[in-house]
GROMACS .gro file of N, CA, C and O in nm:
model
  348
    1MET      N    1   1.028  -1.779   2.246
    1MET     CA    2   1.109  -1.658   2.237
    1MET      C    3   1.052  -1.572   2.124
    1MET      O    4   1.023  -1.624   2.017
    2PRO      N    5   1.037  -1.442   2.145
    2PRO     CA    6   0.989  -1.354   2.038
    2PRO      C    7   1.086  -1.354   1.920
    2PRO      O    8   1.206  -1.376   1.937
    3SER      N    9   1.033  -1.324   1.803
    3SER     CA   10   1.118  -1.325   1.683
    3SER      C   11   1.128  -1.187   1.620
    3SER      O   12   1.036  -1.106   1.628
    4VAL      N   13   1.244  -1.164   1.558
    4VAL     CA   14   1.272  -1.039   1.488
    4VAL      C   15   1.323  -1.073   1.349
    4VAL      O   16   1.415  -1.155   1.334
    5LEU      N   17   1.267  -1.007   1.249
    5LEU     CA   18   1.316  -1.017   1.113
    5LEU      C   19   1.396  -0.891   1.084
    5LEU      O   20   1.342  -0.780   1.091
    6VAL      N   21   1.524  -0.907   1.053
    6VAL     CA   22   1.610  -0.796   1.014
    6VAL      C   23   1.619  -0.797   0.862
    6VAL      O   24   1.655  -0.897   0.802
    7VAL      N   25   1.583  -0.684   0.800
    7VAL     CA   26   1.583  -0.674   0.654
    7VAL      C   27   1.679  -0.564   0.614
    7VAL      O   28   1.654  -0.446   0.635
    8ASP      N   29   1.793  -0.606   0.558
    8ASP     CA   30   1.895  -0.509   0.516
    8ASP      C   31   1.985  -0.577   0.414
    8ASP      O   32   2.018  -0.695   0.428
    9ASP      N   33   2.026  -0.505   0.311
    9ASP     CA   34   2.116  -0.562   0.211
    9ASP      C   35   2.262  -0.547   0.251
    9ASP      O   36   2.350  -0.600   0.184
   10GLU      N   37   2.289  -0.477   0.360
   10GLU     CA   38   2.426  -0.462   0.411
   10GLU      C   39   2.455  -0.571   0.514
   10GLU      O   40   2.397  -0.572   0.623
   11GLN      N   41   2.544  -0.663   0.480
   11GLN     CA   42   2.576  -0.776   0.567
   11GLN      C   43   2.626  -0.731   0.705
   11GLN      O   44   2.593  -0.794   0.806
   12PHE      N   45   2.701  -0.622   0.709
   12PHE     CA   46   2.752  -0.571   0.837
   12PHE      C   47   2.638  -0.534   0.931
   12PHE      O   48   2.641  -0.567   1.050
   13ILE      N   49   2.537  -0.467   0.880
   13ILE     CA   50   2.423  -0.425   0.961
   13ILE      C   51   2.347  -0.548   1.012
   13ILE      O   52   2.308  -0.554   1.130
   14VAL      N   53   2.328  -0.647   0.926
   14VAL     CA   54   2.259  -0.770   0.965
   14VAL      C   55   2.335  -0.837   1.079
   14VAL      O   56   2.276  -0.876   1.180
   15ARG      N   57   2.468  -0.850   1.065
   15ARG     CA   58   2.549  -0.914   1.170
   15ARG      C   59   2.543  -0.835   1.300
   15ARG      O   60   2.530  -0.893   1.408
   16LEU      N   61   2.552  -0.703   1.291
   16LEU     CA   62   2.549  -0.618   1.409
   16LEU      C   63   2.416  -0.633   1.484
   16LEU      O   64   2.414  -0.650   1.607
   17LEU      N   65   2.306  -0.627   1.412
   17LEU     CA   66   2.175  -0.640   1.476
   17LEU      C   67   2.155  -0.781   1.532
   17LEU      O   68   2.099  -0.798   1.641
   18ARG      N   69   2.202  -0.882   1.459
   18ARG     CA   70   2.190  -1.019   1.509
   18ARG      C   71   2.266  -1.034   1.641
   18ARG      O   72   2.212  -1.088   1.738
   19LEU      N   73   2.390  -0.986   1.646
   19LEU     CA   74   2.468  -0.995   1.770
   19LEU      C   75   2.403  -0.919   1.885
   19LEU      O   76   2.406  -0.963   2.000
   20THR      N   77   2.344  -0.806   1.855
   20THR     CA   78   2.280  -0.724   1.957
   20THR      C   79   2.153  -0.789   2.011
   20THR      O   80   2.125  -0.780   2.131
   21LEU      N   81   2.078  -0.856   1.926
   21LEU     CA   82   1.946  -0.905   1.963
   21LEU      C   83   1.937  -1.054   1.996
   21LEU      O   84   1.840  -1.098   2.056
   22GLN      N   85   2.038  -1.131   1.960
   22GLN     CA   86   2.025  -1.278   1.964
   22GLN      C   87   2.002  -1.338   2.102
   22GLN      O   88   1.948  -1.448   2.112
   23ASN      N   89   2.038  -1.270   2.209
   23ASN     CA   90   2.015  -1.326   2.342
   23ASN      C   91   1.870  -1.312   2.387
   23ASN      O   92   1.825  -1.387   2.474
   24ALA      N   93   1.797  -1.220   2.329
   24ALA     CA   94   1.659  -1.196   2.371
   24ALA      C   95   1.556  -1.234   2.265
   24ALA      O   96   1.438  -1.245   2.297
   25TYR      N   97   1.600  -1.253   2.140
   25TYR     CA   98   1.508  -1.277   2.030
   25TYR      C   99   1.559  -1.386   1.938
   25TYR      O  100   1.679  -1.404   1.923
   26ASP      N  101   1.467  -1.454   1.874
   26ASP     CA  102   1.500  -1.542   1.763
   26ASP      C  103   1.513  -1.451   1.641
   26ASP      O  104   1.414  -1.392   1.598
   27VAL      N  105   1.634  -1.436   1.590
   27VAL     CA  106   1.661  -1.340   1.483
   27VAL      C  107   1.680  -1.413   1.350
   27VAL      O  108   1.757  -1.508   1.342
   28PHE      N  109   1.609  -1.369   1.248
   28PHE     CA  110   1.634  -1.416   1.112
   28PHE      C  111   1.638  -1.295   1.022
   28PHE      O  112   1.607  -1.184   1.063
   29HIS      N  113   1.683  -1.314   0.897
   29HIS     CA  114   1.707  -1.196   0.813
   29HIS      C  115   1.670  -1.220   0.667
   29HIS      O  116   1.659  -1.333   0.622
   30ALA      N  117   1.651  -1.107   0.599
   30ALA     CA  118   1.629  -1.104   0.455
   30ALA      C  119   1.718  -0.995   0.398
   30ALA      O  120   1.751  -0.898   0.467
   31HIS      N  121   1.758  -1.012   0.272
   31HIS     CA  122   1.848  -0.916   0.210
   31HIS      C  123   1.780  -0.824   0.110
   31HIS      O  124   1.844  -0.735   0.053
   32ASP      N  125   1.650  -0.845   0.086
   32ASP     CA  126   1.578  -0.755  -0.004
   32ASP      C  127   1.429  -0.759   0.030
   32ASP      O  128   1.385  -0.841   0.111
   33GLY      N  129   1.355  -0.670  -0.031
   33GLY     CA  130   1.214  -0.656   0.000
   33GLY      C  131   1.130  -0.778  -0.035
   33GLY      O  132   1.039  -0.815   0.039
   34SER      N  133   1.161  -0.843  -0.146
   34SER     CA  134   1.085  -0.962  -0.186
   34SER      C  135   1.103  -1.075  -0.086
   34SER      O  136   1.006  -1.142  -0.047
   35GLU      N  137   1.227  -1.098  -0.047
   35GLU     CA  138   1.255  -1.202   0.052
   35GLU      C  139   1.189  -1.168   0.186
   35GLU      O  140   1.136  -1.256   0.255
   36ALA      N  141   1.188  -1.040   0.222
   36ALA     CA  142   1.126  -0.996   0.347
   36ALA      C  143   0.977  -1.030   0.347
   36ALA      O  144   0.925  -1.084   0.444
   37LEU      N  145   0.907  -0.999   0.239
   37LEU     CA  146   0.764  -1.026   0.232
   37LEU      C  147   0.736  -1.176   0.243
   37LEU      O  148   0.642  -1.219   0.312
   38LYS      N  149   0.820  -1.256   0.179
   38LYS     CA  150   0.805  -1.402   0.186
   38LYS      C  151   0.822  -1.451   0.330
   38LYS      O  152   0.741  -1.529   0.380
   39LEU      N  153   0.927  -1.404   0.398
   39LEU     CA  154   0.954  -1.448   0.535
   39LEU      C  155   0.848  -1.396   0.633
   39LEU      O  156   0.814  -1.465   0.730
   40ILE      N  157   0.797  -1.278   0.609
   40ILE     CA  158   0.691  -1.224   0.695
   40ILE      C  159   0.567  -1.313   0.686
   40ILE      O  160   0.507  -1.347   0.788
   41ARG      N  161   0.531  -1.354   0.565
   41ARG     CA  162   0.415  -1.442   0.548
   41ARG      C  163   0.438  -1.578   0.614
   41ARG      O  164   0.348  -1.634   0.677
   42GLU      N  165   0.560  -1.631   0.601
   42GLU     CA  166   0.590  -1.764   0.654
   42GLU      C  167   0.603  -1.765   0.806
   42GLU      O  168   0.558  -1.859   0.871
   43HIS      N  169   0.668  -1.664   0.864
   43HIS     CA  170   0.705  -1.668   1.005
   43HIS      C  171   0.628  -1.572   1.095
   43HIS      O  172   0.632  -1.587   1.217
   44GLN      N  173   0.565  -1.472   1.038
   44GLN     CA  174   0.492  -1.370   1.115
   44GLN      C  175   0.571  -1.325   1.238
   44GLN      O  176   0.531  -1.350   1.352
   45PRO      N  177   0.684  -1.259   1.217
   45PRO     CA  178   0.769  -1.217   1.329
   45PRO      C  179   0.699  -1.117   1.420
   45PRO      O  180   0.605  -1.048   1.378
   46ASP      N  181   0.747  -1.107   1.542
   46ASP     CA  182   0.693  -1.011   1.638
   46ASP      C  183   0.736  -0.869   1.606
   46ASP      O  184   0.667  -0.774   1.641
   47LEU      N  185   0.850  -0.856   1.539
   47LEU     CA  186   0.905  -0.725   1.502
   47LEU      C  187   0.981  -0.737   1.372
   47LEU      O  188   1.049  -0.838   1.349
   48VAL      N  189   0.972  -0.635   1.288
   48VAL     CA  190   1.052  -0.627   1.165
   48VAL      C  191   1.137  -0.501   1.174
   48VAL      O  192   1.086  -0.392   1.201
   49ILE      N  193   1.268  -0.516   1.155
   49ILE     CA  194   1.359  -0.402   1.144
   49ILE      C  195   1.391  -0.391   0.996
   49ILE      O  196   1.452  -0.481   0.938
   50LEU      N  197   1.350  -0.282   0.935
   50LEU     CA  198   1.342  -0.271   0.790
   50LEU      C  199   1.426  -0.155   0.738
   50LEU      O  200   1.402  -0.040   0.773
   51ASP      N  201   1.524  -0.187   0.654
   51ASP     CA  202   1.606  -0.085   0.590
   51ASP      C  203   1.522  -0.012   0.484
   51ASP      O  204   1.439  -0.073   0.417
   52VAL      N  205   1.545   0.115   0.469
   52VAL     CA  206   1.469   0.194   0.371
   52VAL      C  207   1.516   0.164   0.229
   52VAL      O  208   1.435   0.137   0.140
   53TYR      N  209   1.647   0.168   0.206
   53TYR     CA  210   1.702   0.154   0.072
   53TYR      C  211   1.760   0.014   0.053
   53TYR      O  212   1.860  -0.021   0.116
   54MET      N  213   1.697  -0.065  -0.036
   54MET     CA  214   1.746  -0.199  -0.067
   54MET      C  215   1.688  -0.244  -0.199
   54MET      O  216   1.593  -0.184  -0.249
   55PRO      N  217   1.743  -0.352  -0.255
   55PRO     CA  218   1.693  -0.402  -0.383
   55PRO      C  219   1.551  -0.456  -0.374
   55PRO      O  220   1.503  -0.491  -0.266
   56GLY      N  221   1.487  -0.465  -0.490
   56GLY     CA  222   1.349  -0.513  -0.493
   56GLY      C  223   1.258  -0.406  -0.437
   56GLY      O  224   1.292  -0.288  -0.442
   57PRO      N  225   1.147  -0.446  -0.381
   57PRO     CA  226   1.068  -0.342  -0.316
   57PRO      C  227   1.151  -0.276  -0.206
   57PRO      O  228   1.219  -0.345  -0.129
   58SER      N  229   1.149  -0.145  -0.201
   58SER     CA  230   1.223  -0.073  -0.096
   58SER      C  231   1.157  -0.099   0.039
   58SER      O  232   1.045  -0.151   0.046
   59GLY      N  233   1.225  -0.060   0.145
   59GLY     CA  234   1.167  -0.074   0.278
   59GLY      C  235   1.036   0.000   0.292
   59GLY      O  236   0.942  -0.049   0.355
   60LEU      N  237   1.028   0.118   0.234
   60LEU     CA  238   0.903   0.195   0.242
   60LEU      C  239   0.791   0.127   0.163
   60LEU      O  240   0.675   0.131   0.204
   61GLU      N  241   0.826   0.063   0.052
   61GLU     CA  242   0.725  -0.011  -0.025
   61GLU      C  243   0.677  -0.134   0.053
   61GLU      O  244   0.557  -0.164   0.055
   62VAL      N  245   0.770  -0.203   0.119
   62VAL     CA  246   0.732  -0.318   0.202
   62VAL      C  247   0.641  -0.271   0.315
   62VAL      O  248   0.537  -0.332   0.342
   63LEU      N  249   0.678  -0.163   0.380
   63LEU     CA  250   0.596  -0.109   0.489
   63LEU      C  251   0.456  -0.074   0.439
   63LEU      O  252   0.356  -0.105   0.503
   64SER      N  253   0.447  -0.011   0.324
   64SER     CA  254   0.318   0.025   0.266
   64SER      C  255   0.233  -0.099   0.240
   64SER      O  256   0.113  -0.102   0.270
   65LEU      N  257   0.294  -0.204   0.186
   65LEU     CA  258   0.221  -0.329   0.161
   65LEU      C  259   0.172  -0.392   0.291
   65LEU      O  260   0.061  -0.444   0.298
   66LEU      N  261   0.255  -0.387   0.394
   66LEU     CA  262   0.214  -0.441   0.524
   66LEU      C  263   0.095  -0.364   0.580
   66LEU      O  264   0.000  -0.422   0.633
   67ARG      N  265   0.099  -0.232   0.570
   67ARG     CA  266  -0.008  -0.148   0.624
   67ARG      C  267  -0.139  -0.163   0.546
   67ARG      O  268  -0.246  -0.139   0.599
   68GLN      N  269  -0.129  -0.204   0.419
   68GLN     CA  270  -0.249  -0.226   0.338
   68GLN      C  271  -0.311  -0.363   0.363
   68GLN      O  272  -0.426  -0.387   0.327
   69SER      N  273  -0.235  -0.451   0.425
   69SER     CA  274  -0.281  -0.588   0.449
   69SER      C  275  -0.354  -0.598   0.583
   69SER      O  276  -0.302  -0.557   0.686
   70GLU      N  277  -0.472  -0.655   0.580
   70GLU     CA  278  -0.548  -0.675   0.704
   70GLU      C  279  -0.469  -0.763   0.801
   70GLU      O  280  -0.467  -0.738   0.921
   71GLU      N  281  -0.402  -0.864   0.748
   71GLU     CA  282  -0.329  -0.959   0.831
   71GLU      C  283  -0.207  -0.896   0.900
   71GLU      O  284  -0.175  -0.930   1.014
   72PHE      N  285  -0.137  -0.805   0.831
   72PHE     CA  286  -0.011  -0.753   0.882
   72PHE      C  287  -0.015  -0.605   0.919
   72PHE      O  288   0.086  -0.546   0.954
   73ARG      N  289  -0.131  -0.544   0.912
   73ARG     CA  290  -0.147  -0.401   0.937
   73ARG      C  291  -0.090  -0.358   1.072
   73ARG      O  292  -0.033  -0.251   1.085
   74ARG      N  293  -0.106  -0.439   1.174
   74ARG     CA  294  -0.063  -0.402   1.309
   74ARG      C  295   0.076  -0.456   1.347
   74ARG      O  296   0.118  -0.444   1.461
   75MET      N  297   0.145  -0.514   1.251
   75MET     CA  298   0.278  -0.568   1.278
   75MET      C  299   0.372  -0.454   1.320
   75MET      O  300   0.371  -0.346   1.262
   76ARG      N  301   0.453  -0.480   1.421
   76ARG     CA  302   0.550  -0.380   1.468
   76ARG      C  303   0.666  -0.374   1.370
   76ARG      O  304   0.726  -0.476   1.337
   77VAL      N  305   0.698  -0.251   1.327
   77VAL     CA  306   0.805  -0.229   1.230
   77VAL      C  307   0.889  -0.111   1.275
   77VAL      O  308   0.835  -0.005   1.310
   78ILE      N  309   1.020  -0.130   1.273
   78ILE     CA  310   1.115  -0.020   1.293
   78ILE      C  311   1.181   0.003   1.158
   78ILE      O  312   1.235  -0.090   1.099
   79VAL      N  313   1.173   0.126   1.108
   79VAL     CA  314   1.236   0.160   0.981
   79VAL      C  315   1.373   0.217   1.011
   79VAL      O  316   1.388   0.307   1.094
   80LEU      N  317   1.473   0.164   0.942
   80LEU     CA  318   1.613   0.195   0.969
   80LEU      C  319   1.681   0.240   0.842
   80LEU      O  320   1.654   0.185   0.735
   81THR      N  321   1.767   0.339   0.852
   81THR     CA  322   1.847   0.377   0.737
   81THR      C  323   1.981   0.433   0.783
   81THR      O  324   1.990   0.494   0.889
   82GLY      N  325   2.081   0.409   0.702
   82GLY     CA  326   2.212   0.465   0.729
   82GLY      C  327   2.234   0.593   0.649
   82GLY      O  328   2.337   0.657   0.660
   83SER      N  329   2.135   0.631   0.573
   83SER     CA  330   2.146   0.749   0.488
   83SER      C  331   2.125   0.877   0.569
   83SER      O  332   2.042   0.882   0.658
   84ALA      N  333   2.200   0.978   0.534
   84ALA     CA  334   2.183   1.110   0.599
   84ALA      C  335   2.072   1.190   0.530
   84ALA      O  336   2.028   1.290   0.582
   85GLU      N  337   2.025   1.141   0.413
   85GLU     CA  338   1.919   1.209   0.342
   85GLU      C  339   1.784   1.174   0.401
   85GLU      O  340   1.763   1.066   0.453
   86GLN      N  341   1.689   1.266   0.390
   86GLN     CA  342   1.555   1.242   0.438
   86GLN      C  343   1.483   1.151   0.339
   86GLN      O  344   1.488   1.171   0.219
   87ALA      N  345   1.413   1.047   0.390
   87ALA     CA  346   1.343   0.952   0.304
   87ALA      C  347   1.212   1.010   0.254
   87ALA      O  348   1.153   1.094   0.310
   0.00000   0.00000   0.00000
C-alpha cells in the first residue's frame, strides 16, 4: 500500500487527513519539521502533505531541504496551509 506522511502541528488536521486517506494509504504523521525530516529518511513515503507554518523547520524549509537533496528531490509533496495570508 502506498504511504503518506502528514506533517502538521494541528491535531485536528492530522486526524482529518488520516480519516480521509486511511482506506487507500498507509498514513503516518509528524508534528514538526524536524520529526518530518527524520520520518522521511526512515520511511521514504510516496507522498508528503506538508503544513507551511509549524514549529522547528517550517514546511517551506523542509521542502527546500528535500529539493536540495539528490535522494529526495523528486519526492511528491503537497504544501498545505490554513492561513489566509500568502506564504
